[in-house]
Short mmCIF file of C-alpha atoms and ligand atoms in Angstrom, two decimals:
data_model
loop_
_atom_site.label_atom_id
_atom_site.label_comp_id
_atom_site.label_asym_id
_atom_site.label_seq_id
_atom_site.Cartn_x
_atom_site.Cartn_y
_atom_site.Cartn_z
CA MET A 16 39.92 26.61 50.20
CA ASN A 17 41.05 27.32 53.78
CA LYS A 18 44.65 28.52 53.41
CA SER A 19 46.39 26.54 56.13
CA PHE A 20 44.48 23.41 55.17
CA ASP A 21 45.62 23.85 51.57
CA LEU A 22 49.19 24.32 52.77
CA PHE A 23 48.94 21.19 54.90
CA LEU A 24 47.85 19.10 51.89
CA THR A 25 50.57 20.58 49.66
CA ASP A 26 53.30 19.91 52.24
CA GLU A 27 52.24 16.36 52.95
CA LEU A 28 51.98 15.51 49.26
CA LYS A 29 55.39 16.99 48.58
CA LYS A 30 56.83 14.71 51.25
CA VAL A 31 55.57 11.54 49.54
CA GLU A 32 56.58 12.92 46.15
CA ASP A 33 60.13 13.68 47.37
CA ARG A 34 60.47 10.16 48.68
CA GLY A 35 59.53 8.89 45.22
CA ILE A 36 56.60 6.90 46.55
CA LYS A 37 53.57 8.91 45.50
CA ARG A 38 50.63 6.69 44.59
CA HIS A 39 48.37 7.15 41.58
CA LEU A 40 45.06 5.74 40.48
CA ARG A 41 45.07 3.94 37.15
CA THR A 42 41.88 3.51 35.13
CA LEU A 43 41.04 0.23 33.43
CA GLN A 44 39.06 0.64 30.22
CA SER A 45 38.12 -3.02 30.19
CA PRO A 46 36.80 -5.58 32.65
CA GLN A 47 39.17 -7.22 35.09
CA GLY A 48 41.06 -10.07 33.41
CA PRO A 49 44.42 -11.48 32.27
CA LYS A 50 44.54 -8.75 29.62
CA VAL A 51 43.34 -5.21 30.35
CA MET A 52 43.16 -1.89 28.48
CA ILE A 53 44.76 1.26 29.89
CA ASP A 54 44.91 4.52 27.90
CA GLY A 55 43.92 2.60 24.79
CA LYS A 56 46.77 0.12 25.09
CA GLU A 57 46.56 -3.56 26.00
CA TYR A 58 48.50 -4.85 29.00
CA LEU A 59 49.15 -8.29 30.38
CA ASN A 60 47.77 -8.14 33.89
CA PHE A 61 49.71 -9.90 36.63
CA CYS A 62 48.50 -8.05 39.69
CA SER A 63 44.85 -8.87 40.29
CA ASN A 64 43.54 -11.15 43.04
CA ASP A 65 41.08 -12.65 40.58
CA TYR A 66 42.84 -16.01 40.98
CA LEU A 67 40.24 -18.12 39.19
CA GLY A 68 39.32 -15.57 36.54
CA LEU A 69 35.75 -15.34 37.85
CA ALA A 70 35.50 -11.54 38.13
CA ASN A 71 34.25 -11.26 34.56
CA ASP A 72 32.68 -14.73 34.28
CA LYS A 73 29.37 -14.85 32.41
CA ARG A 74 27.80 -17.14 35.00
CA LEU A 75 28.44 -14.66 37.80
CA LYS A 76 27.23 -11.73 35.72
CA ASP A 77 24.06 -13.61 34.75
CA ALA A 78 23.40 -14.53 38.40
CA ALA A 79 23.71 -10.84 39.31
CA LYS A 80 21.43 -9.72 36.45
CA GLU A 81 18.80 -12.28 37.33
CA CYS A 82 18.91 -11.20 40.95
CA ILE A 83 18.56 -7.51 40.01
CA THR A 84 15.42 -8.41 38.10
CA LYS A 85 14.01 -10.34 41.05
CA GLU A 86 15.30 -8.42 44.07
CA GLY A 87 16.18 -4.97 42.72
CA LEU A 88 19.47 -3.09 42.90
CA GLY A 89 19.85 -1.36 46.24
CA SER A 90 19.14 -3.23 49.46
CA GLY A 91 17.62 -0.09 50.98
CA ALA A 92 18.62 -0.56 54.61
CA SER A 93 20.93 -2.42 56.94
CA ARG A 94 20.41 -6.16 57.34
CA LEU A 95 18.81 -5.66 60.77
CA VAL A 96 16.32 -3.02 59.63
CA CYS A 97 14.75 -4.29 56.40
CA GLY A 98 17.69 -4.90 54.04
CA ASN A 99 18.04 -8.64 54.62
CA LEU A 100 17.00 -10.13 51.27
CA SER A 101 16.77 -13.74 50.11
CA ALA A 102 20.09 -13.51 48.24
CA HIS A 103 21.94 -12.66 51.49
CA VAL A 104 20.39 -15.58 53.32
CA GLU A 105 21.04 -18.00 50.45
CA LEU A 106 24.70 -16.95 50.31
CA GLU A 107 25.16 -17.53 54.03
CA LYS A 108 23.52 -20.96 53.79
CA SER A 109 25.81 -21.89 50.94
CA LEU A 110 28.91 -20.68 52.79
CA ALA A 111 28.12 -22.59 55.99
CA GLU A 112 27.37 -25.74 54.03
CA PHE A 113 30.59 -25.52 51.98
CA LYS A 114 32.76 -24.69 54.98
CA GLY A 115 31.07 -27.28 57.19
CA THR A 116 30.41 -24.81 59.97
CA GLU A 117 27.21 -24.26 61.94
CA SER A 118 26.76 -20.84 60.42
CA ALA A 119 28.12 -18.04 58.30
CA LEU A 120 27.65 -14.28 58.41
CA VAL A 121 28.37 -12.00 55.45
CA PHE A 122 30.02 -8.58 55.85
CA ASN A 123 30.25 -5.93 53.14
CA THR A 124 34.03 -6.11 52.79
CA GLY A 125 36.95 -7.97 54.30
CA TYR A 126 38.14 -4.74 55.83
CA MET A 127 34.79 -4.23 57.55
CA ALA A 128 34.67 -7.85 58.67
CA ASN A 129 38.03 -7.71 60.44
CA VAL A 130 37.39 -4.34 62.02
CA GLY A 131 33.90 -5.38 63.14
CA ILE A 132 34.68 -8.90 64.37
CA ILE A 133 37.80 -8.03 66.36
CA SER A 134 36.38 -4.90 67.97
CA ALA A 135 33.14 -6.67 68.91
CA LEU A 136 34.77 -9.73 70.45
CA PHE A 137 37.74 -8.26 72.30
CA ASP A 138 38.24 -5.39 74.74
CA ARG A 139 40.77 -3.81 77.14
CA GLN A 140 40.89 -6.90 79.34
CA ASP A 141 41.77 -9.25 76.50
CA MET A 142 45.13 -10.16 74.95
CA ILE A 143 45.68 -10.52 71.20
CA PHE A 144 48.71 -12.26 69.66
CA ALA A 145 49.22 -11.09 66.08
CA ASP A 146 51.67 -12.00 63.33
CA LYS A 147 53.79 -8.99 62.32
CA LEU A 148 52.75 -9.31 58.67
CA ASN A 149 49.00 -9.43 59.26
CA HIS A 150 46.80 -7.44 56.90
CA ALA A 151 46.16 -3.77 57.74
CA SER A 152 42.47 -4.46 58.41
CA ILE A 153 43.42 -6.82 61.26
CA VAL A 154 45.76 -4.21 62.70
CA ASP A 155 42.99 -1.59 62.55
CA GLY A 156 40.50 -3.99 64.17
CA ILE A 157 42.93 -4.61 67.01
CA LEU A 158 43.53 -0.88 67.56
CA LEU A 159 39.80 -0.21 67.55
CA SER A 160 39.17 -3.01 70.07
CA GLN A 161 41.59 -1.38 72.56
CA ALA A 162 42.66 -4.87 73.59
CA LYS A 163 46.22 -5.48 74.76
CA PHE A 164 48.26 -6.94 71.92
CA LYS A 165 51.65 -8.46 71.20
CA ARG A 166 53.01 -8.89 67.70
CA TYR A 167 55.29 -11.85 67.03
CA PRO A 168 57.89 -12.05 64.23
CA HIS A 169 56.40 -13.46 61.04
CA ASN A 170 55.46 -17.14 61.50
CA ASP A 171 57.87 -17.48 64.45
CA MET A 172 56.22 -20.18 66.57
CA GLY A 173 58.98 -20.10 69.21
CA ALA A 174 58.40 -16.40 69.81
CA LEU A 175 54.64 -16.94 69.86
CA GLU A 176 55.00 -19.68 72.48
CA GLU A 177 57.13 -17.43 74.68
CA LEU A 178 54.40 -14.77 74.55
CA LEU A 179 51.69 -17.34 75.27
CA LYS A 180 53.58 -18.41 78.41
CA THR A 181 53.78 -14.93 79.88
CA GLU A 182 51.14 -12.56 78.53
CA THR A 183 47.81 -12.67 80.30
CA GLY A 184 44.29 -11.58 79.44
CA LYS A 185 40.70 -12.43 80.23
CA LYS A 186 40.25 -13.88 76.75
CA ARG A 187 43.34 -14.60 74.67
CA VAL A 188 43.39 -15.04 70.89
CA ILE A 189 45.93 -15.64 68.13
CA ILE A 190 45.01 -13.74 64.96
CA THR A 191 46.77 -14.43 61.67
CA ASP A 192 46.40 -14.24 57.89
CA SER A 193 46.29 -17.83 56.62
CA VAL A 194 47.98 -17.05 53.29
CA PHE A 195 49.99 -13.83 53.67
CA SER A 196 48.85 -11.23 51.19
CA MET A 197 52.24 -9.74 50.27
CA ASP A 198 54.54 -12.76 50.71
CA GLY A 199 52.32 -15.60 49.52
CA ASP A 200 53.58 -17.90 52.25
CA LEU A 201 51.48 -19.95 54.66
CA ALA A 202 50.77 -19.59 58.36
CA PRO A 203 51.58 -22.96 60.05
CA LEU A 204 47.99 -23.50 61.18
CA ASP A 205 48.75 -27.00 62.50
CA LYS A 206 51.33 -25.60 64.95
CA ILE A 207 49.20 -22.57 65.77
CA VAL A 208 46.26 -24.80 66.69
CA GLU A 209 48.54 -26.98 68.81
CA LEU A 210 49.88 -23.97 70.71
CA ALA A 211 46.38 -22.57 71.15
CA LYS A 212 45.27 -25.85 72.74
CA LYS A 213 48.32 -26.10 74.96
CA TYR A 214 47.91 -22.55 76.27
CA ASP A 215 44.11 -22.30 76.22
CA CYS A 216 43.82 -19.60 73.63
CA LEU A 217 41.38 -18.85 70.78
CA VAL A 218 42.34 -18.71 67.09
CA MET A 219 41.05 -16.36 64.40
CA ILE A 220 42.26 -16.59 60.80
CA ASP A 221 41.87 -14.41 57.71
CA GLU A 222 41.52 -16.57 54.59
CA ALA A 223 41.25 -13.70 52.07
CA HIS A 224 43.92 -15.24 49.81
CA ALA A 225 43.18 -18.86 50.61
CA PHE A 226 39.42 -19.29 50.22
CA GLY A 227 38.62 -20.87 46.88
CA ILE A 228 42.18 -21.95 46.12
CA MET A 229 43.76 -23.75 49.10
CA GLY A 230 42.77 -27.23 50.26
CA LYS A 231 41.57 -30.14 48.19
CA ASN A 232 38.12 -28.61 47.75
CA GLY A 233 39.12 -24.96 47.94
CA LYS A 234 37.77 -24.41 51.46
CA GLY A 235 40.91 -22.59 52.49
CA LEU A 236 44.09 -23.22 54.44
CA VAL A 237 42.01 -24.82 57.22
CA GLU A 238 41.34 -27.65 54.79
CA HIS A 239 44.98 -27.82 53.65
CA PHE A 240 46.05 -28.40 57.28
CA GLY A 241 42.96 -30.40 58.31
CA VAL A 242 42.13 -28.05 61.18
CA GLU A 243 38.62 -27.05 60.14
CA LYS A 244 37.08 -27.97 63.47
CA GLU A 245 39.75 -26.31 65.54
CA ILE A 246 39.63 -22.68 64.46
CA ASP A 247 37.10 -20.63 66.41
CA ILE A 248 36.74 -17.71 64.01
CA GLN A 249 37.25 -18.26 60.26
CA MET A 250 37.10 -15.07 58.25
CA GLY A 251 37.56 -14.82 54.49
CA THR A 252 36.63 -12.70 51.51
CA LEU A 253 34.44 -13.07 48.42
CA SER A 254 36.38 -10.43 46.47
CA LYS A 255 39.41 -12.46 45.47
CA ALA A 256 39.15 -16.07 44.19
CA VAL A 257 35.34 -15.95 44.34
CA GLY A 258 35.41 -13.09 41.82
CA SER A 259 32.73 -11.04 43.53
CA PHE A 260 32.66 -8.73 46.56
CA GLY A 261 32.11 -9.03 50.30
CA ALA A 262 33.40 -11.17 53.14
CA TYR A 263 32.31 -13.93 55.50
CA VAL A 264 32.88 -15.18 58.98
CA CYS A 265 32.20 -18.88 59.56
CA GLY A 266 31.84 -20.44 62.99
CA SER A 267 29.24 -21.40 65.56
CA SER A 268 25.64 -20.14 65.49
CA LYS A 269 26.31 -18.35 68.77
CA LEU A 270 29.22 -16.50 67.22
CA LYS A 271 26.96 -15.38 64.39
CA THR A 272 24.22 -14.19 66.73
CA PHE A 273 26.79 -12.38 68.85
CA LEU A 274 28.20 -10.55 65.82
CA VAL A 275 24.76 -9.66 64.46
CA ASN A 276 24.14 -7.99 67.81
CA LYS A 277 27.55 -6.47 68.45
CA ALA A 278 29.63 -5.91 65.31
CA ARG A 279 29.23 -2.23 64.48
CA SER A 280 30.47 -2.60 60.90
CA PHE A 281 27.66 -5.11 60.38
CA ILE A 282 24.94 -3.19 62.20
CA TYR A 283 25.54 0.38 61.02
CA THR A 284 25.87 -0.13 57.31
CA THR A 285 23.53 -0.79 54.41
CA ALA A 286 23.37 -4.42 53.31
CA LEU A 287 25.24 -5.47 50.17
CA PRO A 288 23.25 -5.18 46.95
CA PRO A 289 21.52 -8.58 46.71
CA SER A 290 22.90 -9.07 43.17
CA VAL A 291 26.42 -9.05 44.60
CA ALA A 292 25.44 -11.75 47.09
CA ALA A 293 23.89 -13.80 44.26
CA ALA A 294 27.09 -13.50 42.21
CA SER A 295 29.15 -14.60 45.23
CA LYS A 296 26.96 -17.66 45.65
CA MET A 297 27.48 -18.52 41.99
CA GLY A 298 31.25 -18.09 42.44
CA ILE A 299 31.19 -20.56 45.33
CA ASP A 300 29.07 -23.02 43.31
CA ILE A 301 31.66 -22.88 40.52
CA ILE A 302 34.54 -23.37 42.96
CA ARG A 303 32.79 -26.47 44.34
CA GLN A 304 32.12 -27.98 40.93
CA ASP A 305 34.93 -26.91 38.62
CA LEU A 306 38.06 -28.63 39.90
CA ALA A 307 39.85 -28.06 36.57
CA LEU A 308 39.86 -24.32 37.19
CA ARG A 309 41.87 -24.72 40.39
CA GLN A 310 44.17 -27.21 38.65
CA LYS A 311 44.90 -24.63 35.94
CA LEU A 312 45.76 -22.04 38.58
CA TRP A 313 48.21 -24.39 40.29
CA ASP A 314 49.78 -25.50 36.99
CA ASN A 315 50.41 -21.85 36.12
CA THR A 316 51.70 -21.14 39.62
CA LYS A 317 54.17 -24.04 39.63
CA MET A 318 55.47 -23.18 36.18
CA LEU A 319 55.97 -19.54 37.13
CA HIS A 320 57.79 -20.32 40.38
CA GLN A 321 60.07 -22.84 38.69
CA GLU A 322 61.02 -20.49 35.88
CA LEU A 323 61.56 -17.44 38.11
CA LYS A 324 63.86 -19.48 40.36
CA ARG A 325 65.70 -20.78 37.32
CA LEU A 326 66.27 -17.20 36.14
CA GLY A 327 67.70 -16.37 39.57
CA PHE A 328 64.97 -14.16 41.03
CA ASN A 329 64.39 -14.17 44.77
CA ILE A 330 60.73 -15.16 45.19
CA MET A 331 60.98 -15.43 48.98
CA ASN A 332 58.95 -18.22 50.63
CA THR A 333 55.86 -18.19 48.44
CA GLU A 334 53.78 -21.34 48.14
CA THR A 335 50.85 -19.72 46.39
CA PRO A 336 49.94 -17.72 43.25
CA ILE A 337 51.08 -14.59 45.15
CA THR A 338 54.65 -14.35 43.94
CA PRO A 339 56.93 -11.67 45.35
CA ILE A 340 60.03 -10.70 43.37
CA PHE A 341 62.32 -9.28 46.01
CA VAL A 342 64.00 -5.95 45.20
CA GLY A 343 64.67 -4.29 48.58
CA ASP A 344 64.79 -0.58 47.83
CA ALA A 345 61.42 1.15 47.35
CA VAL A 346 62.47 3.49 44.54
CA GLU A 347 64.12 0.65 42.66
CA ALA A 348 61.01 -1.52 42.98
CA ILE A 349 58.90 1.31 41.58
CA HIS A 350 61.40 1.73 38.72
CA PHE A 351 61.16 -2.01 37.93
CA SER A 352 57.39 -1.80 37.86
CA LYS A 353 57.51 1.24 35.52
CA LYS A 354 59.84 -0.57 33.11
CA LEU A 355 57.45 -3.51 33.02
CA PHE A 356 54.56 -1.16 32.36
CA GLU A 357 56.42 0.32 29.38
CA ALA A 358 56.84 -3.23 28.11
CA GLY A 359 53.09 -3.84 28.36
CA ILE A 360 53.04 -5.75 31.64
CA LEU A 361 51.10 -4.69 34.69
CA ILE A 362 52.72 -5.67 38.01
CA SER A 363 52.60 -3.39 41.02
CA ALA A 364 55.52 -2.47 43.22
CA ILE A 365 54.79 -2.98 46.92
CA ARG A 366 56.70 -0.82 49.35
CA PRO A 367 56.42 0.67 52.83
CA PRO A 368 54.13 1.13 54.63
CA THR A 369 52.47 -1.91 53.02
CA VAL A 370 55.62 -4.00 53.69
CA PRO A 371 58.55 -3.42 56.12
CA GLN A 372 61.44 -1.06 55.19
CA ASN A 373 63.95 -2.49 52.70
CA THR A 374 61.69 -5.35 51.69
CA SER A 375 60.11 -3.64 48.68
CA ARG A 376 59.20 -6.00 45.92
CA LEU A 377 57.10 -6.64 42.90
CA ARG A 378 53.98 -8.55 43.76
CA LEU A 379 53.09 -10.77 40.88
CA THR A 380 49.90 -12.79 40.89
CA VAL A 381 49.12 -15.48 38.39
CA THR A 382 45.58 -16.64 37.65
CA ALA A 383 43.78 -19.54 36.03
CA GLY A 384 42.96 -17.18 33.17
CA HIS A 385 46.55 -16.74 31.98
CA ALA A 386 47.44 -18.65 28.84
CA LYS A 387 50.79 -20.30 28.24
CA GLU A 388 51.76 -17.49 25.81
CA ASP A 389 51.00 -14.87 28.49
CA MET A 390 53.37 -16.66 30.86
CA MET A 391 56.11 -16.96 28.24
CA GLN A 392 55.87 -13.27 27.39
CA LEU A 393 56.01 -12.35 31.08
CA LEU A 394 59.10 -14.45 31.67
CA SER A 395 61.01 -13.10 28.69
CA VAL A 396 60.32 -9.48 29.69
CA LEU A 397 61.22 -10.18 33.33
CA GLU A 398 64.49 -11.76 32.24
CA ARG A 399 65.41 -8.78 30.04
CA ILE A 400 64.56 -6.09 32.62
CA GLY A 401 65.88 -8.14 35.55
CA LYS A 402 69.27 -8.25 33.81
CA GLU A 403 69.15 -4.53 32.94
CA LEU A 404 68.56 -3.71 36.59
CA CYS A 405 71.20 -6.24 37.74
CA LEU A 406 68.68 -8.14 39.84
CA ILE A 407 69.72 -11.34 38.09
CA GLY A 408 72.97 -12.33 36.41
C1 PLP B 28 42.10 -8.09 50.66
C2 PLP B 28 42.24 -8.45 52.09
C3 PLP B 28 41.32 -7.99 53.04
C4 PLP B 28 40.26 -6.98 52.71
O1 PLP B 28 39.24 -7.53 51.99
P1 PLP B 28 38.30 -6.57 51.13
O2 PLP B 28 37.11 -7.39 50.84
O3 PLP B 28 39.08 -6.20 49.91
O4 PLP B 28 38.00 -5.38 51.99
C5 PLP B 28 41.43 -8.47 54.33
N1 PLP B 28 42.43 -9.31 54.69
C6 PLP B 28 43.36 -9.73 53.80
C7 PLP B 28 44.43 -10.67 54.24
C8 PLP B 28 43.30 -9.30 52.48
O5 PLP B 28 44.22 -9.68 51.61
#
């Protein structure tokens, strides 16, 4: 290897190692689920985004297999060349119908959707207002767009209004996660929509952690707040509650046509394997029909929140299955996570740069697939280790 390049890699890696925050890849020897195998040992898994337990659902797998038989594995080209197969079109129809929008467009990932949508729609002359805790893919989309942008303190509507009064742009847009991925709290979409109307501004939301679980029918936080008709650009993913892979943007037909023509992460990439689109469609069908699944998720969520509070843990402002356990120090959070791992429980520590300095935490996610016994075991281990680490009394 080139000597100075090798030295560069060694130095940079030593820096992360010295700070005690080096990241490692872990290999699952089982499918995604409430229990997983790692190095031949079984672990209780409380860190997936598979909220409804659909990632290993037989119905999704069968839909994918059937589609492979009918439409093959690879899509062979980008959607615009000759990779637009029936499964892609069916998925988009199903999404638009469920969300009650004129149209839907599927992207290969949520990351690609945000980067592509934001950079296609906004440029140097435009002004973007962004919540400080927005997902990294939104941040990258904004940087790529070269638009002017102002970040407001997390969910601070007063600060947002002040910015809306003074900051100008040809087009102006508020962009926010709907459910925040690391805190599990909600963006006040009712107030955001009100401000957007008052100050003539567009709204774009990212429903990655809300689609399939929030709202009476699982349509997302737009449904929870009853603002479905008032959000111009609704983005969400198919990789979390839906149990599959990919992302969508729902909105007007014109928006779709615009993005098909202008979003580079849509145009210059091979279409999703059709089987993945077919599995996503099945996931959405299940979400629409199986209300008990969502009920189970919320029962587990409420129980967990109640018990963690009772034990004295700081779970911040979560209102969703994403449950932070606040630690503060990054090294301590990693230590907590390691202790849990030794006790057979998988929960990841989240630290900078994913979250702000001194707000490191465990990020615990509960799913519809967790049984009562799983929850009881989790709570008893958390209580023991929480006391050992003096996080609770
Ligand atoms: C997971 C996530 C994404 C990225 O979605 P992928 O399909 O995993 O690329 C985007 N936004 C938010 C808020 C997310 O949590």
